[in-house]
Short mmCIF file of the C-alpha atoms (twelve columns), coordinates in Angstrom:
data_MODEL
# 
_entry.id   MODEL 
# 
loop_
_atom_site.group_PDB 
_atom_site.id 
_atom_site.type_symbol 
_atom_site.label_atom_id 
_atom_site.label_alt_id 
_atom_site.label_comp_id 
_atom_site.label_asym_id 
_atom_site.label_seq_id 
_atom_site.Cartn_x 
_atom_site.Cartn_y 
_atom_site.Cartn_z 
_atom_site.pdbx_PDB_model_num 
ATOM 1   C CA . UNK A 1   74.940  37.817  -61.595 1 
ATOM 2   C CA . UNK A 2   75.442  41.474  -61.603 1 
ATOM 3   C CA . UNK A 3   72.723  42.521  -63.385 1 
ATOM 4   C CA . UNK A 4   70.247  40.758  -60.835 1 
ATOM 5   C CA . UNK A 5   71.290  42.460  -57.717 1 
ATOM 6   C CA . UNK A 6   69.405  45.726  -58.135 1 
ATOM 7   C CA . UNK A 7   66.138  44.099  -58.621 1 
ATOM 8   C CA . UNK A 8   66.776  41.502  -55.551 1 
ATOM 9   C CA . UNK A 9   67.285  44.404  -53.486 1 
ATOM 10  C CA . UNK A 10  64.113  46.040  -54.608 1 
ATOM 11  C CA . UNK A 11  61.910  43.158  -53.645 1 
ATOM 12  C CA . UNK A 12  63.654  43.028  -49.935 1 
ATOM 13  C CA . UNK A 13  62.782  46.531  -49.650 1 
ATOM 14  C CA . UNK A 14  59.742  46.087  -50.786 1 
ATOM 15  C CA . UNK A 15  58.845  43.217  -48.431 1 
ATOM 16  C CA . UNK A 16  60.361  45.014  -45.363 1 
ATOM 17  C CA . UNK A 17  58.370  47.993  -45.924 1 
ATOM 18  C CA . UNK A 18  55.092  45.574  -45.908 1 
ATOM 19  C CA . UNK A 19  56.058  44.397  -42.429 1 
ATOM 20  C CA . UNK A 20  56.777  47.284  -41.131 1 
ATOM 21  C CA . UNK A 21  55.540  47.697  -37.601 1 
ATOM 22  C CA . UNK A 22  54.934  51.185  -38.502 1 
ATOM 23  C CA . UNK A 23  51.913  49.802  -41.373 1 
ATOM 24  C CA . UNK A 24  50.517  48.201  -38.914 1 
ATOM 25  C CA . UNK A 25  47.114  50.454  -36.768 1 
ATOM 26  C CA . UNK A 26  45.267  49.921  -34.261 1 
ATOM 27  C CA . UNK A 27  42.228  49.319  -36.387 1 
ATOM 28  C CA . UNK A 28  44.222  45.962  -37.586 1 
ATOM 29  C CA . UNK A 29  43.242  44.498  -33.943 1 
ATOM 30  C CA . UNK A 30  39.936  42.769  -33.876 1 
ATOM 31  C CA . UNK A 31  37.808  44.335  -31.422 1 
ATOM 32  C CA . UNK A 32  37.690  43.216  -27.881 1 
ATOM 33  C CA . UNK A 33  33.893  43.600  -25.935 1 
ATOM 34  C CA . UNK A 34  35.872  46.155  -23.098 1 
ATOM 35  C CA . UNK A 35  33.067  45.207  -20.751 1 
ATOM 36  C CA . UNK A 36  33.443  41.264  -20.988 1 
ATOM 37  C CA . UNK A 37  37.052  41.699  -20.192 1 
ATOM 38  C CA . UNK A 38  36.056  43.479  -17.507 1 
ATOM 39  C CA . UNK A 39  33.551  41.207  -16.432 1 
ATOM 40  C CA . UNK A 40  36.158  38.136  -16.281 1 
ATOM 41  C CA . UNK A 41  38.638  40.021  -14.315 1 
ATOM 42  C CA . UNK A 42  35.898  40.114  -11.413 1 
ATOM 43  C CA . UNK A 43  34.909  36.930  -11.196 1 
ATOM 44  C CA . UNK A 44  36.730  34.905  -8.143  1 
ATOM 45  C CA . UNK A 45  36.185  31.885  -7.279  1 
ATOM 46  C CA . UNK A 46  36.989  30.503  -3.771  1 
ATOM 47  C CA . UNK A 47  38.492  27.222  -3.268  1 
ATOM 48  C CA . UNK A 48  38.518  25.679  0.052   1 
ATOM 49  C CA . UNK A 49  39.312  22.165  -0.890  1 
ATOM 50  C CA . UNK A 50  41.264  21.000  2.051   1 
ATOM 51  C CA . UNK A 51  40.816  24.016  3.931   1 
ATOM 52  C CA . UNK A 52  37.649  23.573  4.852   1 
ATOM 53  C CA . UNK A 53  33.798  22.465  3.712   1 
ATOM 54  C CA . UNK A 54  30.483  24.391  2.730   1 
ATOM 55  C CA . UNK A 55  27.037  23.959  2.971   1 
ATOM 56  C CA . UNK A 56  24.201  23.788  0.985   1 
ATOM 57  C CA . UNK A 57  23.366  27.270  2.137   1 
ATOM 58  C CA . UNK A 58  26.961  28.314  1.540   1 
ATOM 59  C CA . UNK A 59  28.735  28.283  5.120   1 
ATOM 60  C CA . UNK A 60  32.117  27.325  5.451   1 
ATOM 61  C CA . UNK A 61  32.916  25.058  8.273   1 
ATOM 62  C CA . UNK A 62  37.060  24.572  9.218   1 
ATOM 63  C CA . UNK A 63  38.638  20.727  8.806   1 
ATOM 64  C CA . UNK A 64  37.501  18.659  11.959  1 
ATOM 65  C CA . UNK A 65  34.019  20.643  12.837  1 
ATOM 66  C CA . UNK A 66  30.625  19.066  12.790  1 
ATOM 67  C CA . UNK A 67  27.969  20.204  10.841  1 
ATOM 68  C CA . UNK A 68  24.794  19.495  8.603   1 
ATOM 69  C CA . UNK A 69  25.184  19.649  5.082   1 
ATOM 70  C CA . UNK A 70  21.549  20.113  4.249   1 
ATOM 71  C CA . UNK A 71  21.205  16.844  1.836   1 
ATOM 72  C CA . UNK A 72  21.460  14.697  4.811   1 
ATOM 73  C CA . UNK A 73  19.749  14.735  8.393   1 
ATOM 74  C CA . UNK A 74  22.694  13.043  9.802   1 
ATOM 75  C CA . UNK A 75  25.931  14.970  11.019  1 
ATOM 76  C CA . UNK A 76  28.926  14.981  9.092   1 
ATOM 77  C CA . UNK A 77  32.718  15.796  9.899   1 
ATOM 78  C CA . UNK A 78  34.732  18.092  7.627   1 
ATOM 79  C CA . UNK A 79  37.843  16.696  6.454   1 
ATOM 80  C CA . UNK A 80  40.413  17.817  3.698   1 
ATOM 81  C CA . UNK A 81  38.151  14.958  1.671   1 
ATOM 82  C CA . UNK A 82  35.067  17.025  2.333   1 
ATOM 83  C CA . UNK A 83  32.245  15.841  4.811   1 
ATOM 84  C CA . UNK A 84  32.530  12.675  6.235   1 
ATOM 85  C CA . UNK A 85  28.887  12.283  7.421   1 
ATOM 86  C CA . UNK A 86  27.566  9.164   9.693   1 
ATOM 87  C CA . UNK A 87  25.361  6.070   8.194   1 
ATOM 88  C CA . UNK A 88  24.132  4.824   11.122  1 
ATOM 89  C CA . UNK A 89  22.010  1.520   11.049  1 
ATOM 90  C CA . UNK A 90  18.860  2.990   11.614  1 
ATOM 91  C CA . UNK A 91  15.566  0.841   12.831  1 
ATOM 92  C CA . UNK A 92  13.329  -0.485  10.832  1 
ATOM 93  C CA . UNK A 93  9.932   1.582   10.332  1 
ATOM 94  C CA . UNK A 94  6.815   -0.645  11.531  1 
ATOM 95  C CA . UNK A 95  4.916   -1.864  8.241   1 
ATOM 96  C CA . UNK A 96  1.523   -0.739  9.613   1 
ATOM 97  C CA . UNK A 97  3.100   3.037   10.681  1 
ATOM 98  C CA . UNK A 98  0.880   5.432   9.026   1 
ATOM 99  C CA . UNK A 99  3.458   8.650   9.663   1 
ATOM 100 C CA . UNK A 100 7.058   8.874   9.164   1 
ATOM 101 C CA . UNK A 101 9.081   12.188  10.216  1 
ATOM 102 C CA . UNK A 102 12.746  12.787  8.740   1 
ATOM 103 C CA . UNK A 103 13.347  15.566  11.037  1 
ATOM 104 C CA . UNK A 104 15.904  13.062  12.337  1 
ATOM 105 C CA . UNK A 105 19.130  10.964  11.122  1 
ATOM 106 C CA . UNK A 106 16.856  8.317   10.580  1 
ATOM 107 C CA . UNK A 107 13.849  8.165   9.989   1 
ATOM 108 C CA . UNK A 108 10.976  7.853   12.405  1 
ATOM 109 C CA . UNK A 109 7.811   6.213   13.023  1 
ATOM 110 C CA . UNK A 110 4.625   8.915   14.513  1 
ATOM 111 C CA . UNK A 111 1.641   7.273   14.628  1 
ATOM 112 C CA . UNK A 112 0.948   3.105   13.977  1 
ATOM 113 C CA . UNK A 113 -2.084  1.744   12.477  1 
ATOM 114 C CA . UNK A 114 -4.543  0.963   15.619  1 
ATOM 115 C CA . UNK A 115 -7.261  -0.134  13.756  1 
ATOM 116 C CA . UNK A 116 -8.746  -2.626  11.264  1 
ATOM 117 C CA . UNK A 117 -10.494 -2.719  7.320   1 
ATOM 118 C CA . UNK A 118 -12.645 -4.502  6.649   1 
ATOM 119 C CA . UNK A 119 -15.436 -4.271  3.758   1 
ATOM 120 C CA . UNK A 120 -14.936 -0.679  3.674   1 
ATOM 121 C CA . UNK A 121 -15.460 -0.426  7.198   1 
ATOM 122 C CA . UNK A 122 -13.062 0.457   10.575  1 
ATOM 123 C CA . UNK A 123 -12.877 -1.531  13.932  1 
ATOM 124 C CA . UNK A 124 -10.895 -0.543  16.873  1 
ATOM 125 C CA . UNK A 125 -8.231  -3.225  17.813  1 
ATOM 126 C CA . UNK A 126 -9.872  -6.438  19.473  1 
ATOM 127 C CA . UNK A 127 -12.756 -4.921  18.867  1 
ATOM 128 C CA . UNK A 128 -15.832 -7.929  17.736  1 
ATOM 129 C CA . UNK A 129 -18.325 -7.249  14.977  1 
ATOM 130 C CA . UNK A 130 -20.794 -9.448  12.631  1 
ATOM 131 C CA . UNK A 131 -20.669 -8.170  9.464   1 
ATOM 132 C CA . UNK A 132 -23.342 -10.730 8.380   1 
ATOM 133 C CA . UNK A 133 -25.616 -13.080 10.564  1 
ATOM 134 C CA . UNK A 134 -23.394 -15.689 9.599   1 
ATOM 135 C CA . UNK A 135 -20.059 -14.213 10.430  1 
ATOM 136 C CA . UNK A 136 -18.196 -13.490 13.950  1 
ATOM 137 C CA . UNK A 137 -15.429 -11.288 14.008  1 
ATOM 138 C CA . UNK A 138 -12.817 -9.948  15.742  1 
ATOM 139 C CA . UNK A 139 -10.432 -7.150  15.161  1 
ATOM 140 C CA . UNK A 140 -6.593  -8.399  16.111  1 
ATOM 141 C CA . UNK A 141 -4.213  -6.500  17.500  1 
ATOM 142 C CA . UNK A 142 -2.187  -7.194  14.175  1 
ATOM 143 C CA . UNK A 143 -4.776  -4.966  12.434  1 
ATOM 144 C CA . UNK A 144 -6.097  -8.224  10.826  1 
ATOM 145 C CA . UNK A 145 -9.638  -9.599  10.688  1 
ATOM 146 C CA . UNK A 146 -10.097 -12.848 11.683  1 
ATOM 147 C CA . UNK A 147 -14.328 -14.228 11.206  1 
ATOM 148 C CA . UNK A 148 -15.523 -17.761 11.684  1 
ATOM 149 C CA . UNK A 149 -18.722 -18.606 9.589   1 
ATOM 150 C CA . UNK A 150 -21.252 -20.669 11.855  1 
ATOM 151 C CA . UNK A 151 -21.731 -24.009 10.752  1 
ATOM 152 C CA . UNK A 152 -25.648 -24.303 10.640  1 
ATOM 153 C CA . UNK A 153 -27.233 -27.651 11.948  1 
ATOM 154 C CA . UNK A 154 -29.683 -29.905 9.260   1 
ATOM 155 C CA . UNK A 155 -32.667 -28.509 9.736   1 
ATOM 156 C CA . UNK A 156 -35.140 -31.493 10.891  1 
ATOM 157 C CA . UNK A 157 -38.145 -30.470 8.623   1 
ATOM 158 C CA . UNK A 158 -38.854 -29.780 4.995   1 
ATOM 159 C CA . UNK A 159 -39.636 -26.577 5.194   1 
ATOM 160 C CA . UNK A 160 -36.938 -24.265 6.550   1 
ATOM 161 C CA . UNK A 161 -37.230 -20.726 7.126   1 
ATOM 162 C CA . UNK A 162 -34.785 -17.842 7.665   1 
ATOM 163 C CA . UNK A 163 -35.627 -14.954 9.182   1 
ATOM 164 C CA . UNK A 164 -34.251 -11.574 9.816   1 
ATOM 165 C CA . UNK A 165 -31.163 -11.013 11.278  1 
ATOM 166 C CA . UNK A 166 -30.579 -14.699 11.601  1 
ATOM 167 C CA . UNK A 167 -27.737 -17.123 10.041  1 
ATOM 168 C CA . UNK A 168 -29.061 -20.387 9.910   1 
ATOM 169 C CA . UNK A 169 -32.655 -21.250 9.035   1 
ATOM 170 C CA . UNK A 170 -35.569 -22.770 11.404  1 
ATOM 171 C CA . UNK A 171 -38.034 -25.140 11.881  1 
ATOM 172 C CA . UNK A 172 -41.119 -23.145 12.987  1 
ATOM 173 C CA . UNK A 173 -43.469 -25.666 13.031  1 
ATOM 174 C CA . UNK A 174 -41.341 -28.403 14.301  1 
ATOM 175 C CA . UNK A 175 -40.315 -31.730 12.415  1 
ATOM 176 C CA . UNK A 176 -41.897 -32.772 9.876   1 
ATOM 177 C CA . UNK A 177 -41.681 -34.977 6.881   1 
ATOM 178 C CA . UNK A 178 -43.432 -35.480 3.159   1 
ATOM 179 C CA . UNK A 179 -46.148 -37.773 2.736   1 
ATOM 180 C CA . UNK A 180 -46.868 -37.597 -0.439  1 
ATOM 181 C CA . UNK A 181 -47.454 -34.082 -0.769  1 
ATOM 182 C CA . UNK A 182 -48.576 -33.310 2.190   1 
ATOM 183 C CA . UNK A 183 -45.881 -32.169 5.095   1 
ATOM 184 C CA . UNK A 184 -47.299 -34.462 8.507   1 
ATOM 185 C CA . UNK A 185 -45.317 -33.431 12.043  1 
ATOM 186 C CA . UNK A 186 -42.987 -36.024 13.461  1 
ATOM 187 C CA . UNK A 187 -43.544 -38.287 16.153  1 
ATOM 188 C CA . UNK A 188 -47.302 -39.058 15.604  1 
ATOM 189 C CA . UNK A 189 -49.896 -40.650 12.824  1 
ATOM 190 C CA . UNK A 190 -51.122 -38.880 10.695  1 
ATOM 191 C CA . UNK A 191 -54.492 -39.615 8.980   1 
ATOM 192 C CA . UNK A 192 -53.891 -38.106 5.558   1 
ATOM 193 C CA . UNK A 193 -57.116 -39.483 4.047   1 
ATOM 194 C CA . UNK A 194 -59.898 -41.819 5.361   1 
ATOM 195 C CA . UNK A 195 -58.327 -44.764 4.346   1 
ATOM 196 C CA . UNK A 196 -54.077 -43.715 4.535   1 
ATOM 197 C CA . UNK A 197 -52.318 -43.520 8.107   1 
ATOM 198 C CA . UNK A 198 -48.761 -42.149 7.910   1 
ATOM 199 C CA . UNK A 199 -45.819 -41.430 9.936   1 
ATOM 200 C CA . UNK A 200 -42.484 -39.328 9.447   1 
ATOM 201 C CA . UNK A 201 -39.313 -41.764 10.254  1 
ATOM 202 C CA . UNK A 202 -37.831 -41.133 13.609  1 
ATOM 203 C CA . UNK A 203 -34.813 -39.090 12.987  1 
ATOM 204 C CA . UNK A 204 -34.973 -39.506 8.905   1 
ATOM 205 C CA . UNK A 205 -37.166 -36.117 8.254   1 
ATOM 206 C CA . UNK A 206 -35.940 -36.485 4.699   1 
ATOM 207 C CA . UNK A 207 -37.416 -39.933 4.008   1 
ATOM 208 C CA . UNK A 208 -41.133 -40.335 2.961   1 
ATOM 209 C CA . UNK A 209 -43.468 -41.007 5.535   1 
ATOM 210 C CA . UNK A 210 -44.209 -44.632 6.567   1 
ATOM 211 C CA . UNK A 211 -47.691 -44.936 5.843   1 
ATOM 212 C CA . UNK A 212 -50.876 -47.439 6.169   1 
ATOM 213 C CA . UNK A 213 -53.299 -48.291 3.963   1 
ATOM 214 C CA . UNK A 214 -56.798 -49.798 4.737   1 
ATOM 215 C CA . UNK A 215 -58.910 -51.544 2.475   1 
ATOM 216 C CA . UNK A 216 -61.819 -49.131 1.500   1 
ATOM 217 C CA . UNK A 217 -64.977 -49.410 -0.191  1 
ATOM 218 C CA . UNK A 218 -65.817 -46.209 -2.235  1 
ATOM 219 C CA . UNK A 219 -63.777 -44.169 0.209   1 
ATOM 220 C CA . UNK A 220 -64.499 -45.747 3.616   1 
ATOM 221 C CA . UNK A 221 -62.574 -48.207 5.532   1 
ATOM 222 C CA . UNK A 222 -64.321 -51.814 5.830   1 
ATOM 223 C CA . UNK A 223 -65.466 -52.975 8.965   1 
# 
């Protein structure tokens, strides 16, 4: 193995000299940004987990004090857990309130509904209205509408009316009845020709008239 020796020793050189710490430059470092390492050193963030709690503003309150986080209305406690704030069971907002304020815990109710819709309209509470000549109403103090619809009476005639501003129609010229085709007032005879008498039915304005016929001889009654 003699002859081998000189050349091993030749490569070892050769590989020491290539590791040499004295080949090796600065310019062999990869560049470092001398302002972002800077900028990392500075940065400091505090931790106050169980040392105390902070807002949403940023104050620090000390374990046990009482504060307002800013999420929540209601007060909280700062423990080494962070805040510990209060649920109370609050009341229950009226279903006709027309104004809630959160300036509180819980919630409150301003200003109730006092009044009634109806058809597009308003009515003070128990306040009475017709919206139609048929309808009575009433504004409840449950801001409901409660109407009752007249119940109109038969009219005892065959020719009903309605006029303005009223619900159920009229008579204006009394009972009557049909006889024939003639309308006759109730409650007397009627002559309807020289030869017919006829009378409505008491009470039955809808039935034909009752009527009497005399024997005639071209158009007048026989003696």
């Amino acid at each position: 193995m003699g002859p081998f020796l000189p050349a091993i020793c030749v490569v070892l050189l050769a590989l020491n000299a290539a590791v040499s710490p004295a080949s090796v430059g600065p310019e062999d470092y990869p560049a470092v940004d001398e302002a972002e390492r800077t900028a990392n050193n500075d940065i400091i963030f505090d931790d106050y987990r169980g040392k105390g709690c902070v807002d949403d503003s940023g104050f620090v309150y000390k374990l046990g004090e009482r504060f307002f986080p800013g999420h929540s209305n209601c007060p909280c406690v700062c423990t080494e857990d962070g805040p510990v704030c209060d649920q109370p069971e609050c009341p229950k907002i009226h279903p006709k309130c027309t104004k809630v304020e959160h300036n509180g815990c819980c919630p409150e109710c301003k200003e109730v509904k006092n009044f009634c819709e109806y058809r597009g309209k308003t009515y003070k509470i128990l306040e009475e209205f017709k919206p139609s000549p048929c309808e009575w109403c009433r504004c409840e103090p449950n801001n409901e509408v409660h109407c009752v619809v007249a119940d109109c009476a038969v009219p005892e005639c065959v020719n009903p009316v309605y006029e303005p501003e009223q619900c159920c129609p009229i008579c204006k010229n009394g009972p009557n009845c049909f006889a024939g085709t003639t309308i006759i007032p109730a409650g007397i005879e009627v002559k309807v020709d020289d030869c017919t008498i006829c009378r409505c039915h008491s009470g039955d304005w809808w039935k034909p008239a009752q009527c009497l016929r005399r024997e005639c001889l071209n158009g007048q009654p026989s003696s």
